[in-house]
Structure formats: structure tokens, C-alpha cells
Short mmCIF file of C-alpha atoms in Angstrom, two decimals:
data_model
loop_
_atom_site.label_atom_id
_atom_site.label_comp_id
_atom_site.label_asym_id
_atom_site.label_seq_id
_atom_site.Cartn_x
_atom_site.Cartn_y
_atom_site.Cartn_z
CA MET D 1 -255.80 355.24 29.02
CA SER D 2 -252.17 356.08 28.24
CA LEU D 3 -249.79 358.35 30.09
CA ARG D 4 -250.24 360.91 27.30
CA ASP D 5 -253.68 362.02 28.50
CA SER D 6 -253.97 365.47 30.04
CA GLY D 7 -254.60 364.21 33.58
CA ALA D 8 -251.43 362.12 33.62
CA GLN D 9 -249.38 364.92 32.08
CA GLN D 10 -250.58 367.38 34.71
CA VAL D 11 -249.48 365.02 37.48
CA LEU D 12 -246.05 364.50 35.93
CA GLU D 13 -245.59 368.22 35.33
CA ARG D 14 -246.45 369.04 38.94
CA LEU D 15 -243.79 366.68 40.21
CA ALA D 16 -241.26 367.77 37.59
CA SER D 17 -241.53 371.44 38.50
CA LEU D 18 -240.38 371.29 42.13
CA ARG D 19 -238.45 374.36 43.23
CA HIS D 20 -234.95 373.54 44.49
CA HIS D 21 -232.44 375.19 46.75
CA GLN D 22 -229.10 375.52 44.98
CA HIS D 23 -225.64 375.61 46.47
CA ASP D 24 -222.53 376.18 44.35
CA GLY D 25 -224.62 375.61 41.24
CA ARG D 26 -225.93 372.22 42.42
CA ARG D 27 -229.62 371.54 42.98
CA SER D 28 -230.53 370.07 46.34
CA PRO D 29 -232.17 366.61 46.07
CA HIS D 30 -234.02 366.98 49.39
CA LYS D 31 -237.50 367.57 47.95
CA PRO D 32 -237.25 364.80 45.31
CA LEU D 33 -236.14 362.36 48.02
CA LEU D 34 -239.16 363.23 50.15
CA VAL D 35 -241.52 362.79 47.20
CA LEU D 36 -239.90 359.46 46.29
CA LEU D 37 -240.22 358.31 49.90
CA ALA D 38 -243.92 359.23 49.83
CA LEU D 39 -244.38 357.43 46.50
CA GLY D 40 -242.79 354.31 47.97
CA ARG D 41 -245.21 354.38 50.90
CA LEU D 42 -248.15 354.97 48.56
CA ALA D 43 -247.18 352.02 46.37
CA ALA D 44 -246.73 349.72 49.38
CA THR D 45 -249.62 350.78 51.62
CA GLY D 46 -252.11 352.73 49.54
CA THR D 47 -251.39 355.98 51.38
CA SER D 48 -248.53 358.47 51.27
CA SER D 49 -249.11 359.47 54.90
CA LEU D 50 -245.70 359.97 56.56
CA PRO D 51 -245.47 360.90 60.25
CA TRP D 52 -242.52 363.09 61.19
CA SER D 53 -241.65 360.49 63.83
CA GLU D 54 -240.67 358.21 60.92
CA ALA D 55 -239.52 360.81 58.42
CA GLU D 56 -237.03 362.39 60.80
CA GLN D 57 -234.81 359.33 60.64
CA LYS D 58 -235.63 357.84 57.26
CA LEU D 59 -235.54 361.08 55.28
CA ALA D 60 -232.36 362.17 57.07
CA GLU D 61 -230.72 358.87 56.09
CA LEU D 62 -231.69 359.36 52.44
CA ILE D 63 -230.36 362.91 52.40
CA GLU D 64 -227.12 361.84 54.07
CA GLU D 65 -226.64 358.99 51.61
CA PHE D 66 -227.71 360.58 48.34
CA GLY D 67 -227.37 364.32 48.97
CA PRO D 68 -224.32 366.58 49.00
CA THR D 69 -222.04 366.76 52.00
CA SER D 70 -223.44 369.18 54.56
CA LYS D 71 -222.69 370.43 58.05
CA THR D 72 -226.41 370.79 58.77
CA GLY D 73 -227.76 368.44 61.45
CA ARG D 74 -229.69 365.36 60.34
CA ALA D 75 -233.07 366.40 61.77
CA GLN D 76 -232.73 369.92 60.39
CA SER D 77 -231.84 368.58 56.94
CA ALA D 78 -235.04 366.52 56.95
CA ALA D 79 -237.15 369.40 58.28
CA TYR D 80 -236.28 371.62 55.32
CA PRO D 81 -238.11 369.57 52.64
CA PHE D 82 -240.76 368.26 55.06
CA THR D 83 -241.97 371.83 55.69
CA ARG D 84 -240.97 373.60 52.46
CA LEU D 85 -242.42 371.10 49.97
CA ARG D 86 -245.80 372.64 50.85
CA THR D 87 -244.91 375.69 48.76
CA ASP D 88 -244.80 373.51 45.62
CA GLY D 89 -248.45 372.55 46.05
CA VAL D 90 -247.78 368.80 46.16
CA TRP D 91 -247.39 368.26 49.92
CA THR D 92 -249.56 368.98 52.94
CA LEU D 93 -249.14 368.79 56.70
CA ASP D 94 -251.99 368.02 59.08
CA ARG D 95 -251.28 371.18 61.04
CA ASP D 96 -249.70 374.53 60.35
CA VAL D 97 -246.07 374.67 61.49
CA PRO D 98 -243.32 377.21 60.78
CA MET D 99 -240.88 376.56 57.97
CA ASP D 100 -237.73 374.64 58.91
CA HIS D 101 -238.54 374.26 62.65
CA VAL D 102 -237.90 370.78 64.05
CA ARG D 103 -239.52 371.11 67.48
CA PRO D 104 -243.12 371.66 66.27
CA LEU D 105 -242.78 368.67 63.93
CA ARG D 106 -242.05 366.45 66.93
CA GLU D 107 -245.50 367.22 68.35
CA GLY D 108 -247.13 364.59 66.16
CA VAL D 109 -247.17 366.22 62.71
CA THR D 110 -247.90 364.02 59.68
CA GLY D 111 -247.30 364.90 56.03
CA ARG D 112 -248.69 363.44 52.82
CA LEU D 113 -249.01 364.16 49.13
CA GLU D 114 -251.75 366.62 48.19
CA ALA D 115 -255.10 364.79 48.11
CA ALA D 116 -255.90 365.03 44.38
CA LEU D 117 -252.32 364.17 43.45
CA GLU D 118 -252.30 361.15 45.77
CA ALA D 119 -255.62 359.90 44.41
CA ALA D 120 -254.41 360.10 40.81
CA LEU D 121 -251.20 358.21 41.62
CA ARG D 122 -252.98 355.59 43.72
CA ASP D 123 -255.57 354.88 41.03
CA ARG D 124 -252.95 354.51 38.28
CA PRO D 125 -249.91 352.48 39.37
CA GLU D 126 -248.25 352.98 35.98
CA LEU D 127 -248.45 356.74 36.55
CA LEU D 128 -246.81 356.38 39.96
CA ASP D 129 -244.00 354.37 38.36
CA GLU D 130 -243.50 356.98 35.65
CA ALA D 131 -243.46 359.81 38.20
CA ALA D 132 -240.84 358.00 40.27
CA ARG D 133 -238.73 357.27 37.21
CA GLY D 134 -238.86 360.88 36.10
CA LEU D 135 -237.78 362.15 39.51
CA VAL D 136 -234.91 359.74 39.99
CA GLU D 137 -233.57 360.16 36.46
CA SER D 138 -233.75 363.96 36.71
CA HIS D 139 -231.98 364.31 40.04
CA PHE D 140 -229.56 361.40 40.42
CA PRO D 141 -226.81 359.85 38.27
CA GLY D 142 -227.56 356.51 36.68
CA THR D 143 -225.01 354.75 38.89
CA VAL D 144 -227.05 355.42 42.04
CA ALA D 145 -230.61 355.72 40.67
CA PRO D 146 -231.45 352.03 41.34
CA ASP D 147 -230.17 352.35 44.91
CA VAL D 148 -232.33 355.42 45.51
CA LEU D 149 -235.41 353.52 44.38
CA VAL D 150 -234.63 350.50 46.55
CA SER D 151 -234.03 352.76 49.54
CA VAL D 152 -237.52 354.26 49.25
CA GLY D 153 -239.20 350.89 48.65
CA LEU D 154 -239.69 351.14 44.89
CA ASP D 155 -238.76 348.64 42.18
CA PRO D 156 -235.48 349.58 40.42
CA ASP D 157 -236.68 347.76 37.30
CA LEU D 158 -238.96 350.69 36.51
CA LEU D 159 -235.84 352.49 35.24
CA ASP D 160 -235.77 350.33 32.13
CA GLY D 161 -239.53 350.06 31.83
CA ARG D 162 -239.94 346.52 33.13
CA ALA D 163 -242.05 347.64 36.07
CA LEU D 164 -244.33 349.87 33.99
CA VAL D 165 -247.69 348.58 32.81
CA ASP D 166 -250.29 350.09 30.51
CA ALA D 167 -253.75 350.77 31.82
CA GLU D 168 -255.04 347.91 29.66
CA SER D 169 -252.77 345.43 31.47
CA ALA D 170 -253.08 346.85 34.99
CA ALA D 171 -254.66 343.61 36.18
CA GLN D 172 -251.54 341.56 35.41
CA ARG D 173 -249.07 340.53 38.10
CA ARG D 174 -247.09 343.39 39.60
CA ARG D 175 -243.89 343.11 41.56
CA SER D 176 -244.10 343.95 45.24
CA SER D 177 -242.47 347.35 45.80
CA ALA D 178 -241.47 346.25 49.31
CA TRP D 179 -239.83 343.00 48.20
CA PRO D 180 -236.33 344.33 47.27
CA SER D 181 -235.87 346.03 50.64
CA ALA D 182 -237.13 342.96 52.50
CA ILE D 183 -234.67 340.69 50.68
CA ILE D 184 -231.76 343.05 51.34
CA GLU D 185 -232.52 343.02 55.06
CA ALA D 186 -233.12 339.26 55.14
CA TRP D 187 -229.62 338.68 53.71
CA ASP D 188 -228.10 340.98 56.31
CA ARG D 189 -227.16 343.52 53.63
CA GLN D 190 -224.58 341.21 52.06
CA CYS D 191 -224.19 339.55 48.68
CA ALA D 192 -225.28 335.92 48.98
CA PHE D 193 -222.37 334.80 46.81
CA CYS D 194 -219.28 336.75 47.80
CA GLY D 195 -220.20 338.55 51.03
CA PHE D 196 -219.76 342.05 49.57
CA ASP D 197 -221.83 344.31 51.86
CA GLY D 198 -221.96 347.46 49.74
CA ALA D 199 -222.11 349.63 52.87
CA ALA D 200 -221.56 353.35 52.33
CA GLY D 201 -222.48 356.07 54.78
CA GLY D 202 -225.12 353.99 56.51
CA GLY D 203 -226.76 353.00 53.22
CA VAL D 204 -226.24 350.23 50.67
CA VAL D 205 -224.85 350.59 47.14
CA GLY D 206 -223.90 348.12 44.43
CA ILE D 207 -226.26 345.45 45.76
CA GLU D 208 -229.71 344.39 44.58
CA ALA D 209 -232.37 341.79 45.31
CA ALA D 210 -232.74 339.00 42.74
CA HIS D 211 -235.40 336.34 42.28
CA VAL D 212 -234.26 332.70 42.45
CA ARG D 213 -237.14 331.68 40.22
CA TRP D 214 -237.58 334.61 37.86
CA PHE D 215 -240.66 336.76 38.49
CA LYS D 216 -241.54 336.80 34.79
CA LEU D 217 -241.65 332.97 34.89
CA GLY D 218 -244.04 332.88 37.83
CA GLY D 219 -241.61 333.23 40.72
CA PRO D 220 -243.29 334.73 43.80
CA ASP D 221 -242.29 337.87 45.67
CA ASP D 222 -241.51 336.18 48.97
CA LEU D 223 -238.41 335.79 51.12
CA ASP D 224 -237.88 332.15 50.14
CA ASN D 225 -237.55 333.14 46.48
CA GLY D 226 -234.97 335.87 46.85
CA LEU D 227 -231.29 336.44 47.38
CA ARG D 228 -229.02 339.43 47.40
CA SER D 229 -226.31 339.93 44.80
CA ASP D 230 -223.85 342.60 43.76
CA ASP D 231 -225.10 344.65 40.83
CA GLU D 232 -223.11 345.40 37.70
CA ARG D 233 -225.30 348.44 37.04
CA SER D 234 -223.63 350.14 40.01
CA SER D 235 -220.13 349.60 38.66
CA GLY D 236 -219.29 353.24 39.25
CA LEU D 237 -219.65 352.69 42.99
CA ARG D 238 -218.29 349.16 43.25
CA PRO D 239 -214.99 348.57 45.06
CA ALA D 240 -211.78 348.39 43.04
CA TRP D 241 -211.33 344.68 43.76
CA PRO D 242 -213.38 342.14 41.75
CA THR D 243 -216.25 340.18 43.29
CA PRO D 244 -216.59 336.52 42.29
CA CYS D 245 -220.28 336.52 41.51
CA THR D 246 -222.29 337.72 38.57
CA PRO D 247 -225.66 335.91 38.97
CA SER D 248 -228.27 336.19 36.24
CA ARG D 249 -230.87 338.92 36.67
CA ASP D 250 -234.49 338.84 35.65
#
């Protein structure tokens, strides 16, 4: 079954039609970031369930790193999409809480993708990849799109199609969506070759995880087979000085 069937197209259209707040003619990326975070959790754990106790910090960090400059507090910035995404029909909370209010969320509220949407994405990993690619390409410039995906636990290679699989080949090896983030943390957020840390606003840019033995040649997704290197794809965000390493990528 290809991604052209009606079921897949309905899923992609639902996620492509999110309503956005606009400021000075710019669309807010808050809702797409929440959906991408949920997709990352779904790919890694089999469920998109996201407690506010985790989202308050993680979603706020994503918004601070990849969203426009704002004077709004971190928790409040995260509360906006966490409560308002319900109106798009793709997000549910396990209890009814007022829009935008932080305090009720701290009473143990959990959010997740709408049940039918989550089931469709969980059953078809290639559809999840395509949904994530569509969101990140629609809402973020190419220079930061790979960093957005890594930050939510998804494989940046899906941007050029290398992480996508057809339904007929779904049984083949798939990269671990959690592996890039694990490698970045294991290497203390620094390039293994030149020490460039790529730190920006509490996040990481211009750095990616790379396999020592290439994945496509049988290399495993484990910490012993990974290192962190600066990434030429993020040249728009790289520092002005040169870095002495350009390791091969797979």
C-alpha cells in the first residue's frame, strides 16, 4: 500500500491543515513542534502520550530554540499549543482544561494524538516519516530542519528520503529514531573531531550523529558505533571560522 491511498492522504491532510497564530505576517511554529514531538515519541515508544510534566520543559525548549523571539514565559508558550491543538482535531487531553492556562495542566494532564490518527501513524511507519517530513519542510528553513528532527527524536535522513520505506519493505531494517539524540548526548554535545559544540540558545545546531560503520552496510544503532560530527548541511548556522573535520556521512 503506497502513500497515495485515501487513508494516507487523509492523515497527511489533517496534519498539513493546522491553524496557526500569526504575528507580523509570520506563522507560529508552536503547533507543528508539538506534533513533531508527539511523532518522535510515537516512533520511539509506540505511543504519542505526552504528560504536561514532560512537555512543559521539552516543548518550551523547542519553541525557544526554533520559534520566533518572544517575551512570553516558557511555560505559557508551551501551554498555548498543548491546549489549543485540540481545536484542530488532531490532539486530545485526558481531561478538560481551559485554553492557555498553565496551572490546571500541572495537575497531571496528559496529551496525545487523536486515537484514529495515532493508530494510522503507528501501523505505518513510512506514513509517520512522511508526515514528519511534510511538517518540518513546511514550517522550518532547510538549514535548521535536520536539527528540529533530531531534537524531537526523529531521523534527519527522512528529509532526503533515506529513512522512508514502502509498505512492501516495512520488514527491512529501520534506523532507531532515538539513536541520533543518544549519540549527541554521549559525546557531550561536541564534535568528536574538532570540539565544535554547536550550542545555541540551549539547543544544538550544526552537529549530527554519524555511524562509524555505516548503517546501510550493517552497522548497528548503538552507542559504540556512533560519533558526533559537525554537519555541512547546517552551513547557514555554522560559525564563521572553519572546523577541521568533514567526516563521511552515510
